[in-house]
Amino acid sequence: MSIQKIHVKTTINGRPEEFLTDPYVSLLDALREIVGLTGSKEGCLDGNCGACTVSINGKIVDSCLVLAAEVDGQNLETVEGMATADGLHPLQQAFLEEAALQCGICTPGFLVAAKGLLDNEPDPSEERIRHWLAGNLCRCTGYENIIKAVKKVAENS
Amino acid sequence: MHPFVYAAPSTVKEAVEILTKHGDKARPMAGGTDLLVQIRGGRFDLDMVVDIKKIPELTSVTNNNDGLVIGSAVACHQLYEDDDISKNYPGLIDAATLIGGIQIQSRSGFGGNLCNATPSADGIGPLIVHSTVANIQGESGTRSIPVEEFCTGPGRNALGKGEMLVSLSIPNKGKGFGAAYERFIPRNEMDIAVAAVASSILVGSNGKISEARIALASVGPTPIFAKKASDFLIGKEANEASFKEAAAIAKSECSPIEDMRGTIEQRQHLVEVITLRTLNKSLERIEG
Ligand SMILES: Cc1cc2nc3c(=O)[nH]c(=O)nc-3n(C[C@H](O)[C@H](O)[C@H](O)COP(=O)(O)OP(=O)(O)OC[C@H]3O[C@@H](n4cnc5c(N)ncnc54)[C@H](O)[C@@H]3O)c2cc1C
Ligand code: FES
Ligand code: FES
């Protein structure tokens, strides 16, 4: 079967981006292998680990469960958009200070997910943070330092 | 993933034409949180995925005094981010806030949950106790069925060839109505129910129950509308004593299996406990 490629026009981290993709390619694979943004990670490929979390039009999603073809005309944010010329995003800084990562494979997903929370709710309770991050798994840290880091940013904002 | 073509029709009519033409080789995709996992797992061998989110009617919610109409591709967050819907449809909101995590709730919704028809689906019991009607369209026209008749077996639904779910209509029962959904899972989040119950009651100014619905999940081949337990409550006082009796009847209406998640006895026990809890919670929500 010959399948035509799809032309996708989107905005990623504020910059217009166009690419060609096969229709059965996930957004995660398109980001990593076509666009060259390898910050989003592949953990499970079934929506459980959240390592592939990106935001589409301000909503966090697992990019392994989105087709690249779907994001035509949408506004994406990935972990690559968090740091600016002025330095790290406050969440990234707090993750470093609180030792909220060890191997780091889960970190981009946690950062994008936590940003999704703080962008809408600058002052969440610890319970709310834990609930919000339930779709992200970490095999190394035991979560405590991740929660601490997010709380720290919320308290300082 | 196995190669397939991506179609994104802009009308229901167009989607139905594509689905009719391709039969088993095409499937609608709402949030894709079941479908894409299933395609990766090799459950379907598809030539085409039909993204229904570009059909405006299917991603919109209409909420007025008479009730709520949810397009079949509306995502969970669209419901719980609306204060009015959250107030009037508490059973649905209980489910919308616990399906997966936030990432899943950004994409998945009640339409996909219902069509996927798993016995453990968290959305279906709440739809049943909110007296939901499923609106279906196919080549030969439209039809509507009560949601309790939609699931026909594990992973099987009442849709015929080329038919798709268009929307879910949910009546607004107004003052005196309360509903609740709870599931038992070993973790706090992100898990599949061992047993779950949705309940709703409509209570008149005389304190008597005029309508009641109880639905059970993960304790049979499909979500179960517990009709005997529901009917028992009609005309009874809305209090713990009536709820206890109804819970015992609900226990007799489930037909669980034993698997790695739980034994038959445990599941029957859970049905009784959670039925009582969700009825009490429904009443609290009316009074609160
Ligand atoms: C990590 C994870 C956690 C999850 N947790 C839960 C949970 O806690 N509780 C729970 O109940 N489920 C859970 N699920 C399963 C899934 O998210 C839900 O069933 C969800 O509601 C499906 O909605 P969707 O829009 O993504 O469906 P889709 O995947 O788009 O569709 C599901 C099925 O229905 C068909 N379909 C979709 N729309 C239509 C239509 N309009 N007409 C006809 N057929 C249609 C599709 O072809 C497919 O077969 C989880 C899934 C993941 C990946
Ligand atoms: S890789 Fe997407 S959720 Fe795990
Ligand atoms: S730091 Fe290793 S998985 Fe989280």
XYZ file of C-alpha atoms and ligand atoms in Angstrom:
506
model
C 0.000 0.000 0.000
C 1.457 3.377 -0.882
C 0.456 5.995 1.635
C 0.859 9.690 1.006
C 2.740 11.806 3.479
C 0.914 14.574 5.288
C 2.037 18.170 5.424
C 1.758 19.538 8.965
C 1.989 23.250 9.734
C 2.232 24.045 13.401
C 3.761 26.344 15.990
C 6.298 24.816 18.364
C 7.526 26.869 21.316
C 6.352 30.039 19.595
C 8.097 29.304 16.295
C 6.268 28.278 13.102
C 7.272 24.764 12.080
C 6.333 22.721 9.008
C 7.093 19.086 8.344
C 6.071 16.088 6.281
C 5.031 12.928 8.111
C 3.553 9.536 7.458
C -0.034 9.531 8.755
C 0.605 6.706 11.236
C 3.510 8.429 12.996
C 2.977 9.608 16.573
C 3.586 13.207 17.560
C 6.371 11.943 19.840
C 8.212 10.287 16.953
C 7.649 13.284 14.676
C 9.057 15.661 17.284
C 12.084 13.508 17.954
C 12.872 12.143 14.517
C 11.515 14.681 12.023
C 11.620 18.015 13.833
C 14.737 17.081 15.810
C 13.413 17.994 19.245
C 14.546 15.070 21.368
C 13.627 16.511 24.775
C 10.342 14.606 24.934
C 11.146 11.042 25.945
C 9.691 7.649 25.124
C 9.000 5.527 28.188
C 6.052 3.224 27.726
C 4.253 4.155 24.498
C 0.902 3.519 26.142
C 0.021 6.650 28.063
C 1.141 5.510 31.495
C 4.529 7.131 32.137
C 4.116 10.728 30.923
C 7.770 11.003 29.780
C 6.463 12.164 26.390
C 4.267 14.949 27.833
C 3.908 18.060 25.660
C 1.283 20.743 25.637
C -1.164 21.285 22.759
C -3.083 24.571 22.872
C -2.298 24.826 26.587
C -3.449 21.294 27.502
C -0.902 18.675 28.511
C -1.077 15.391 26.584
C 0.976 12.231 26.115
C 2.526 12.800 22.691
C 2.841 9.032 22.176
C -0.974 8.941 22.047
C -1.368 11.723 19.475
C -0.847 11.393 15.743
C 1.501 13.966 14.227
C -1.124 14.541 11.532
C -3.570 15.799 14.174
C -1.541 18.831 15.224
C -1.842 20.722 11.950
C -2.745 24.293 12.899
C -2.175 23.713 16.631
C 0.096 25.413 19.102
C 2.642 23.095 20.768
C 4.969 23.555 23.701
C 7.744 21.143 24.595
C 10.461 21.086 27.230
C 12.815 22.810 24.753
C 10.690 25.947 25.084
C 11.089 26.297 28.844
C 14.559 27.789 29.253
C 15.093 31.239 27.724
C 18.122 33.359 26.885
C 17.880 34.642 30.463
C 18.352 31.194 31.940
C 16.487 28.159 33.152
C 12.758 28.172 33.809
C 12.067 28.442 37.570
C 10.834 24.836 37.548
C 14.071 23.625 35.957
C 16.077 25.597 38.520
C 14.029 24.174 41.387
C 14.418 20.609 40.066
C 18.198 21.100 40.189
C 18.174 22.665 43.651
C 15.880 20.018 45.137
C 17.620 17.070 43.422
C 14.328 16.176 41.776
C 16.032 14.006 39.171
C 18.482 11.157 39.009
C 18.588 9.461 35.598
C 16.513 12.288 34.173
C 14.425 10.331 31.667
C 11.166 11.369 33.337
C 12.236 14.984 33.887
C 11.076 16.649 30.635
C 7.618 15.141 31.111
C 7.401 16.266 34.746
C 8.584 19.767 33.816
C 6.047 20.225 31.015
C 3.267 18.764 33.159
C 4.142 20.931 36.183
C 4.315 24.024 33.977
C 0.848 23.145 32.677
C -0.398 23.232 36.264
C 1.355 26.420 37.407
C 0.407 28.331 34.243
C -3.258 27.882 35.185
C -3.105 27.540 38.965
C -0.150 29.472 40.374
C -0.845 28.380 43.956
C -1.861 24.699 44.052
C -2.029 22.644 47.250
C 0.335 19.697 47.673
C -2.607 17.351 47.130
C -3.440 19.113 43.893
C 0.178 18.862 42.721
C 0.225 15.136 43.479
C -3.074 14.586 41.672
C -1.937 16.625 38.665
C 1.330 14.689 38.361
C -0.243 11.232 38.734
C 0.162 10.706 34.984
C 3.949 10.952 35.269
C 6.077 8.107 36.582
C 9.585 8.268 38.028
C 11.531 5.111 38.829
C 14.395 6.869 40.572
C 13.484 9.680 42.932
C 10.518 8.411 44.908
C 8.643 11.619 43.948
C 9.212 13.544 47.190
C 11.819 15.891 45.732
C 9.768 16.428 42.597
C 6.788 17.538 44.680
C 9.096 19.727 46.792
C 10.501 21.415 43.686
C 7.063 22.197 42.271
C 5.875 23.485 45.657
C 8.927 25.702 45.918
C 8.152 27.391 42.592
C 4.496 27.773 43.516
C 5.410 29.381 46.844
C 7.935 31.769 45.314
C 5.713 32.978 42.497
C 2.497 1.497 14.108
C 0.960 -0.551 11.312
C 0.596 1.826 8.310
C -2.782 3.484 7.902
C -4.254 6.508 6.192
C -5.453 9.445 8.290
C -8.817 10.949 7.416
C -10.212 14.041 9.111
C -13.713 14.638 7.783
C -15.526 17.834 8.715
C -19.082 16.468 8.843
C -20.742 13.416 10.396
C -22.177 12.500 7.004
C -18.706 12.352 5.475
C -17.397 10.291 8.419
C -20.254 7.812 8.069
C -19.567 7.458 4.334
C -15.909 6.670 4.990
C -16.748 4.213 7.785
C -19.372 2.478 5.654
C -17.017 2.172 2.695
C -14.096 0.756 4.691
C -16.025 -1.468 7.126
C -13.727 -3.245 9.610
C -10.671 -1.593 8.074
C -11.503 1.873 9.446
C -12.292 3.123 12.936
C -13.260 6.488 14.373
C -10.742 8.141 16.664
C -11.933 10.523 19.370
C -9.127 11.091 21.921
C -7.270 8.018 20.689
C -6.271 6.982 24.216
C -7.748 3.534 23.705
C -7.499 3.317 19.934
C -3.810 4.164 19.474
C -2.811 1.792 22.273
C -4.923 -0.934 20.668
C -3.439 -0.319 17.210
C 0.094 -0.547 18.646
C -0.898 -3.727 20.439
C -2.096 -5.270 17.172
C -5.753 -5.552 18.130
C -6.896 -3.919 14.872
C -5.441 -4.149 11.409
C -6.668 -0.848 9.988
C -6.299 0.829 6.613
C -7.678 4.063 7.938
C -8.106 6.054 11.138
C -10.957 8.548 11.005
C -10.235 11.496 13.296
C -13.649 12.819 14.338
C -12.317 15.824 16.274
C -12.412 18.075 13.207
C -16.219 17.749 13.154
C -17.356 20.803 15.164
C -20.613 19.190 16.305
C -18.699 16.304 17.904
C -16.366 18.435 20.003
C -19.020 20.772 21.375
C -21.137 20.706 24.505
C -24.631 22.204 24.676
C -25.836 22.921 28.181
C -29.242 24.422 28.917
C -32.131 24.009 31.364
C -33.393 20.833 29.706
C -30.107 19.072 29.763
C -26.680 18.464 28.382
C -25.673 17.254 24.934
C -22.077 16.054 24.732
C -20.532 15.510 21.295
C -18.910 12.079 21.024
C -15.392 13.572 20.826
C -15.700 15.975 23.763
C -12.789 15.508 26.192
C -13.184 15.033 29.962
C -11.664 18.429 30.827
C -14.320 20.265 28.801
C -16.864 19.021 31.323
C -15.094 19.498 34.641
C -13.790 22.940 33.709
C -17.402 24.137 33.458
C -18.883 25.072 36.859
C -22.477 24.746 35.761
C -21.986 21.244 34.367
C -20.000 20.262 37.454
C -22.914 21.292 39.664
C -25.720 19.557 37.763
C -23.968 16.379 36.620
C -21.901 15.247 39.627
C -21.794 11.569 38.633
C -20.239 12.416 35.286
C -17.728 14.725 36.915
C -16.650 11.991 39.378
C -15.711 9.875 36.345
C -14.254 12.681 34.206
C -11.796 13.571 36.969
C -10.541 10.027 37.491
C -10.194 8.599 33.977
C -6.410 8.278 33.585
C -4.392 11.310 34.619
C -4.553 14.911 33.420
C -2.788 14.066 30.131
C -5.427 11.439 29.358
C -8.284 13.739 30.419
C -7.056 16.366 27.941
C -7.889 13.980 25.115
C -10.265 11.215 26.154
C -13.957 11.479 26.774
C -17.250 9.724 27.413
C -17.903 8.936 23.737
C -14.723 6.888 23.358
C -15.158 5.365 26.819
C -18.651 4.153 25.895
C -17.783 2.904 22.395
C -14.778 1.032 23.751
C -17.257 -0.835 25.973
C -14.934 -2.381 28.548
C -16.678 -3.816 31.629
C -14.438 -1.616 33.833
C -15.019 1.644 31.914
C -15.407 4.436 34.467
C -17.633 6.597 32.292
C -20.423 4.174 31.485
C -21.996 3.652 34.937
C -22.252 7.425 35.472
C -23.845 7.837 32.030
C -26.396 5.149 32.960
C -27.346 6.762 36.276
C -27.700 10.138 34.555
C -30.324 8.508 32.225
C -28.221 9.159 29.127
C -29.419 8.483 25.596
C -26.874 7.636 22.877
C -27.507 9.310 19.514
C -26.232 7.238 16.620
C -25.910 7.958 12.896
C -25.401 5.578 9.993
C -26.014 5.453 6.258
C -29.710 4.775 6.762
C -30.250 7.650 9.187
C -30.203 8.346 12.898
C -31.426 6.414 15.938
C -31.219 6.813 19.695
C -30.915 4.159 22.398
C -30.634 4.289 26.196
C -26.987 4.004 27.140
C -27.615 0.855 29.227
C -28.398 -0.955 25.952
C -25.242 0.243 24.201
C -22.684 -2.311 25.425
C -23.345 -5.842 24.212
C -20.254 -7.658 25.526
C -16.648 -6.993 26.545
C -15.363 -4.541 23.911
C -18.552 -4.902 21.852
C -21.249 -2.319 21.269
C -24.590 -1.911 19.547
C -23.224 0.011 16.551
C -23.843 -1.579 13.149
C -21.615 -1.353 10.081
C -20.783 2.255 9.241
C -22.628 3.576 12.288
C -21.037 5.980 14.718
C -21.906 7.604 17.998
C -22.728 11.263 17.406
C -23.641 12.534 20.857
C -24.910 11.756 24.330
C -28.069 13.466 25.613
C -28.373 13.796 29.378
C -31.482 15.230 31.022
C -31.178 17.923 33.680
C -33.128 16.483 36.614
C -32.899 19.743 38.518
C -33.277 20.285 42.248
C -33.538 17.141 44.347
C -31.192 15.159 42.092
C -27.903 13.756 43.294
C -25.453 11.284 41.794
C -22.054 9.832 42.607
C -19.499 7.380 41.247
C -16.768 5.566 43.141
C -14.397 2.775 42.212
C -12.147 0.538 44.248
C -8.544 0.419 43.011
C -5.390 -0.721 44.791
C -3.595 2.557 43.927
C -4.875 6.105 44.398
C -4.824 7.015 40.702
C -4.249 5.570 37.238
C -5.598 2.052 37.703
C -8.427 -0.229 36.588
C -11.402 -0.715 38.906
C -11.718 -3.992 40.840
C -15.361 -3.020 41.291
C -17.200 0.272 40.930
C -20.687 1.669 41.412
C -22.562 4.727 40.161
C -25.787 5.800 41.875
C -28.350 8.529 41.448
C -31.553 9.491 43.241
C -34.229 12.106 42.706
C -35.865 13.095 45.984
C -39.170 14.977 46.273
C -40.026 17.640 48.861
C -41.723 14.882 50.923
C -38.320 13.206 51.385
C -39.324 10.223 49.241
C -37.346 8.900 46.289
C -39.142 9.305 42.958
C -36.355 8.088 40.659
C -33.292 5.957 41.341
C -30.579 4.389 39.225
C -27.670 2.176 40.221
C -25.025 0.898 37.794
C -22.156 -1.513 38.454
C -18.786 -1.781 36.707
C -16.075 -4.454 36.590
C -18.482 -7.083 37.905
C -19.890 -8.539 34.680
C -19.242 -8.747 30.923
C -20.599 -5.219 30.472
C -21.382 -2.380 32.870
C -24.635 -3.448 34.567
C -27.782 -1.400 35.152
C -28.935 -2.816 38.521
C -32.625 -2.545 37.831
C -33.968 -4.436 40.860
C -31.973 -2.378 43.321
C -32.942 0.817 41.488
C -36.663 -0.012 41.375
C -36.632 -1.037 45.038
C -35.803 2.529 46.040
C -38.751 4.173 44.282
C -41.234 5.481 46.863
C -38.861 4.794 49.786
C -37.590 7.373 52.254
C -34.188 8.726 51.218
C -32.203 7.425 54.188
C -29.491 4.967 55.169
C -31.949 2.160 55.950
C -33.389 2.185 52.411
C -29.917 2.500 50.923
C -28.676 -0.527 52.882
C -31.440 -2.702 51.496
C -30.815 -1.459 47.959
C -27.089 -2.189 48.356
C -27.825 -5.792 49.341
C -30.019 -6.192 46.256
C -27.338 -4.643 44.013
C -24.899 -7.239 45.335
C -27.191 -9.982 44.033
C -27.355 -8.374 40.594
C -23.649 -8.546 39.770
C -21.896 -11.490 38.144
C -18.184 -10.963 38.666
C -15.357 -13.240 37.629
C -12.213 -14.018 39.573
C -8.963 -12.652 38.147
C -5.664 -11.170 39.294
C -7.455 -8.003 40.432
C -9.922 -9.629 42.788
C -11.983 -12.635 43.814
C -15.719 -13.074 43.251
C -16.491 -12.652 46.974
C -14.381 -9.524 47.244
C -16.089 -7.963 44.262
C -19.583 -8.794 45.533
C -18.694 -7.320 48.903
C -17.318 -4.191 47.235
C -20.516 -3.724 45.231
C -22.564 -3.680 48.423
C -20.185 -1.291 50.213
C -19.804 1.122 47.282
C -23.516 1.111 46.459
C -24.259 2.278 50.001
C -21.491 4.874 49.837
C -22.554 6.336 46.501
C -26.222 6.482 47.548
C -25.243 8.310 50.738
C -23.033 10.638 48.733
C -25.849 11.310 46.246
C -28.091 12.324 49.150
C -25.370 14.500 50.698
C -24.986 16.261 47.389
C -28.719 17.020 47.282
C -28.688 18.354 50.826
C -25.350 20.156 50.478
C -2.844 5.649 30.754
C -4.306 5.377 30.563
C -5.154 5.415 31.659
C -6.514 5.157 31.491
N -7.317 5.190 32.593
C -8.628 4.930 32.457
C -9.490 4.975 33.586
O -9.061 5.280 34.703
N -10.794 4.661 33.421
C -11.290 4.343 32.202
O -12.479 4.086 32.091
N -10.516 4.313 31.093
C -9.202 4.595 31.205
N -8.397 4.556 30.094
C -8.952 4.183 28.801
C -9.374 5.370 27.924
O -8.636 6.525 28.232
C -10.868 5.695 28.097
O -11.643 4.584 27.752
C -11.288 6.911 27.280
O -12.507 7.398 27.764
C -11.395 6.637 25.795
O -11.762 7.827 25.130
P -11.066 8.294 23.788
O -11.770 9.513 23.345
O -9.613 8.417 23.940
O -11.407 7.053 22.836
P -10.739 6.520 21.505
O -9.483 5.808 21.816
O -10.681 7.583 20.488
O -11.849 5.472 21.077
C -12.151 4.297 21.827
C -12.872 3.288 20.942
O -14.144 3.773 20.557
C -14.224 3.935 19.154
N -14.899 5.220 18.929
C -14.487 6.445 19.367
N -15.376 7.382 19.061
C -16.389 6.761 18.410
C -17.608 7.205 17.833
N -17.975 8.487 17.882
N -18.425 6.299 17.235
C -18.044 4.986 17.196
N -16.909 4.505 17.716
C -16.082 5.374 18.316
C -12.811 3.905 18.635
O -12.727 3.422 17.309
C -12.143 2.986 19.634
O -12.372 1.656 19.303
C -7.037 4.846 30.218
C -6.175 4.840 29.103
C -4.825 5.107 29.266
C -3.942 5.102 28.068
S 5.825 7.232 26.360
Fe 3.997 8.362 26.268
S 3.142 8.065 28.214
Fe 4.886 6.803 28.280
S 14.810 10.449 37.487
Fe 14.943 8.464 36.646
S 12.901 8.035 36.140
Fe 12.737 9.892 37.175
